[in-house]
Amino acid sequence: MIVVLGLLGLLGLAVHVSFAVGLSAWAVRVAKQRGGAYRYAIALPGVGFFASMAGGMLTLMGLIHAFGAVANAPPDVRASALADGISEAMNGTAYGLVAAILLYLTSAILSSVGSRRAREAR
C-alpha cells in the first residue's frame, strides 16, 4: 500500500513538473517573439512550482507539529490539539496550491495573449 501511495505521489510530482516546464517553454517562446513585459512571464511557472512545494512543506511541518503537540498534551486535550494541527497543515496546503494555480493561470493567460498578438503581427 505504501509503495502504491509513493508511486502516486511521484506521478503527481512528475505531472506538476511537466506542467511547469511546459508553461515555461511556452513563455520563453512568447518572450522571444514579443519581448517587453512578456519576459516576466517566464518566471511565473517556476514561482508557482515553488509555491506548491512550499505548501507541501507547510503540510509536513504542520503534521509534525500536530503530532508533537498530541504527544505532549494531557489526554483531555489531545483531540483538540490534533485537530488544530491538522487544520494548520491543511491551510498551508491550500495557500500553496492557490498561489500556484493563480501563478500558472497568469502565465498561461499572458502567454496566450502574447501568442495571439504575435500571430496577428505576422
C-alpha positions as YAML, in Angstrom:
chain: A
units: angstrom
residues:
- id: 1
  name: MET
  ca: [0.00, 0.00, 0.00]
- id: 2
  name: ILE
  ca: [2.82, 2.40, 0.86]
- id: 3
  name: VAL
  ca: [4.51, 1.63, -2.46]
- id: 4
  name: VAL
  ca: [1.32, 2.48, -4.35]
- id: 5
  name: LEU
  ca: [0.95, 5.77, -2.48]
- id: 6
  name: GLY
  ca: [4.61, 6.58, -3.14]
- id: 7
  name: LEU
  ca: [4.19, 5.88, -6.85]
- id: 8
  name: LEU
  ca: [1.06, 8.03, -6.99]
- id: 9
  name: GLY
  ca: [2.96, 10.83, -5.27]
- id: 10
  name: LEU
  ca: [5.79, 10.55, -7.79]
- id: 11
  name: LEU
  ca: [3.29, 10.54, -10.65]
- id: 12
  name: GLY
  ca: [1.68, 13.70, -9.29]
- id: 13
  name: LEU
  ca: [5.07, 15.35, -8.93]
- id: 14
  name: ALA
  ca: [6.00, 14.36, -12.50]
- id: 15
  name: VAL
  ca: [2.77, 15.84, -13.86]
- id: 16
  name: HIS
  ca: [3.34, 19.00, -11.85]
- id: 17
  name: VAL
  ca: [6.93, 19.39, -13.08]
- id: 18
  name: SER
  ca: [5.96, 18.75, -16.71]
- id: 19
  name: PHE
  ca: [3.18, 21.32, -16.44]
- id: 20
  name: ALA
  ca: [5.60, 23.93, -15.06]
- id: 21
  name: VAL
  ca: [8.22, 23.13, -17.71]
- id: 22
  name: GLY
  ca: [5.63, 23.28, -20.50]
- id: 23
  name: LEU
  ca: [4.35, 26.66, -19.36]
- id: 24
  name: SER
  ca: [7.92, 27.93, -19.04]
- id: 25
  name: ALA
  ca: [8.79, 26.79, -22.56]
- id: 26
  name: TRP
  ca: [5.68, 28.47, -23.94]
- id: 27
  name: ALA
  ca: [6.53, 31.68, -22.05]
- id: 28
  name: VAL
  ca: [10.10, 31.63, -23.40]
- id: 29
  name: ARG
  ca: [8.81, 31.32, -26.96]
- id: 30
  name: VAL
  ca: [6.37, 34.19, -26.47]
- id: 31
  name: ALA
  ca: [9.03, 36.35, -24.78]
- id: 32
  name: LYS
  ca: [11.37, 35.82, -27.75]
- id: 33
  name: GLN
  ca: [8.63, 36.82, -30.19]
- id: 34
  name: ARG
  ca: [7.15, 39.73, -28.28]
- id: 35
  name: GLY
  ca: [9.78, 40.88, -25.76]
- id: 36
  name: GLY
  ca: [8.85, 43.62, -23.32]
- id: 37
  name: ALA
  ca: [6.77, 42.69, -20.32]
- id: 38
  name: TYR
  ca: [6.31, 39.15, -21.61]
- id: 39
  name: ARG
  ca: [9.84, 38.40, -20.37]
- id: 40
  name: TYR
  ca: [8.46, 38.28, -16.83]
- id: 41
  name: ALA
  ca: [6.01, 35.51, -17.72]
- id: 42
  name: ILE
  ca: [8.98, 33.14, -17.93]
- id: 43
  name: ALA
  ca: [9.44, 33.20, -14.14]
- id: 44
  name: LEU
  ca: [5.79, 32.64, -13.21]
- id: 45
  name: PRO
  ca: [5.66, 28.83, -13.66]
- id: 46
  name: GLY
  ca: [8.84, 28.40, -11.62]
- id: 47
  name: VAL
  ca: [7.49, 30.56, -8.83]
- id: 48
  name: GLY
  ca: [4.21, 28.63, -8.99]
- id: 49
  name: PHE
  ca: [6.05, 25.33, -8.67]
- id: 50
  name: PHE
  ca: [7.99, 26.72, -5.70]
- id: 51
  name: ALA
  ca: [4.73, 27.90, -4.08]
- id: 52
  name: SER
  ca: [3.16, 24.46, -4.38]
- id: 53
  name: MET
  ca: [6.29, 22.79, -2.97]
- id: 54
  name: ALA
  ca: [6.27, 25.30, -0.10]
- id: 55
  name: GLY
  ca: [2.63, 24.35, 0.54]
- id: 56
  name: GLY
  ca: [3.66, 20.71, 0.69]
- id: 57
  name: MET
  ca: [6.42, 21.53, 3.14]
- id: 58
  name: LEU
  ca: [3.98, 23.52, 5.27]
- id: 59
  name: THR
  ca: [1.74, 20.46, 5.33]
- id: 60
  name: LEU
  ca: [4.55, 18.24, 6.56]
- id: 61
  name: MET
  ca: [5.67, 20.76, 9.15]
- id: 62
  name: GLY
  ca: [2.09, 21.23, 10.35]
- id: 63
  name: LEU
  ca: [1.56, 17.49, 10.73]
- id: 64
  name: ILE
  ca: [4.85, 17.10, 12.60]
- id: 65
  name: HIS
  ca: [3.80, 19.95, 14.88]
- id: 66
  name: ALA
  ca: [0.34, 18.41, 15.35]
- id: 67
  name: PHE
  ca: [1.63, 15.01, 16.36]
- id: 68
  name: GLY
  ca: [4.27, 16.61, 18.59]
- id: 69
  name: ALA
  ca: [1.53, 18.56, 20.34]
- id: 70
  name: VAL
  ca: [-0.52, 15.39, 20.80]
- id: 71
  name: ALA
  ca: [2.44, 13.57, 22.31]
- id: 72
  name: ASN
  ca: [2.99, 16.31, 24.89]
- id: 73
  name: ALA
  ca: [-0.65, 17.14, 25.65]
- id: 74
  name: PRO
  ca: [-2.74, 15.81, 28.52]
- id: 75
  name: PRO
  ca: [-5.30, 13.18, 27.46]
- id: 76
  name: ASP
  ca: [-8.30, 15.50, 27.71]
- id: 77
  name: VAL
  ca: [-6.98, 17.98, 25.09]
- id: 78
  name: ARG
  ca: [-5.26, 15.59, 22.67]
- id: 79
  name: ALA
  ca: [-8.13, 15.52, 20.19]
- id: 80
  name: SER
  ca: [-8.33, 19.31, 20.14]
- id: 81
  name: ALA
  ca: [-4.56, 19.65, 19.70]
- id: 82
  name: LEU
  ca: [-4.58, 17.15, 16.84]
- id: 83
  name: ALA
  ca: [-7.50, 18.88, 15.11]
- id: 84
  name: ASP
  ca: [-5.81, 22.28, 15.41]
- id: 85
  name: GLY
  ca: [-2.55, 20.93, 13.99]
- id: 86
  name: ILE
  ca: [-4.23, 19.19, 11.07]
- id: 87
  name: SER
  ca: [-6.21, 22.33, 10.32]
- id: 88
  name: GLU
  ca: [-2.98, 24.33, 10.29]
- id: 89
  name: ALA
  ca: [-1.36, 21.79, 7.97]
- id: 90
  name: MET
  ca: [-4.25, 21.81, 5.52]
- id: 91
  name: ASN
  ca: [-4.27, 25.62, 5.47]
- id: 92
  name: GLY
  ca: [-0.62, 25.52, 4.39]
- id: 93
  name: THR
  ca: [-1.54, 23.17, 1.57]
- id: 94
  name: ALA
  ca: [-4.42, 25.36, 0.46]
- id: 95
  name: TYR
  ca: [-2.34, 28.54, 0.46]
- id: 96
  name: GLY
  ca: [0.43, 26.91, -1.57]
- id: 97
  name: LEU
  ca: [-1.95, 25.44, -4.12]
- id: 98
  name: VAL
  ca: [-3.99, 28.62, -4.52]
- id: 99
  name: ALA
  ca: [-0.80, 30.62, -5.11]
- id: 100
  name: ALA
  ca: [0.48, 28.05, -7.62]
- id: 101
  name: ILE
  ca: [-2.80, 27.91, -9.52]
- id: 102
  name: LEU
  ca: [-3.01, 31.70, -9.73]
- id: 103
  name: LEU
  ca: [0.58, 31.94, -10.97]
- id: 104
  name: TYR
  ca: [0.04, 29.18, -13.54]
- id: 105
  name: LEU
  ca: [-3.15, 30.83, -14.79]
- id: 106
  name: THR
  ca: [-1.44, 34.20, -15.04]
- id: 107
  name: SER
  ca: [1.40, 32.65, -17.01]
- id: 108
  name: ALA
  ca: [-0.99, 30.83, -19.33]
- id: 109
  name: ILE
  ca: [-3.06, 33.97, -19.93]
- id: 110
  name: LEU
  ca: [0.00, 36.13, -20.64]
- id: 111
  name: SER
  ca: [1.43, 33.51, -22.98]
- id: 112
  name: SER
  ca: [-1.89, 33.10, -24.76]
- id: 113
  name: VAL
  ca: [-2.28, 36.83, -25.28]
- id: 114
  name: GLY
  ca: [1.33, 37.11, -26.44]
- id: 115
  name: SER
  ca: [0.93, 34.21, -28.88]
- id: 116
  name: ARG
  ca: [-2.23, 35.71, -30.33]
- id: 117
  name: ARG
  ca: [-0.63, 39.13, -30.75]
- id: 118
  name: ALA
  ca: [2.44, 37.58, -32.37]
- id: 119
  name: ARG
  ca: [0.20, 35.76, -34.88]
- id: 120
  name: GLU
  ca: [-1.72, 38.95, -35.60]
- id: 121
  name: ALA
  ca: [1.52, 40.87, -36.17]
- id: 122
  name: ARG
  ca: [2.65, 38.47, -38.91]
...
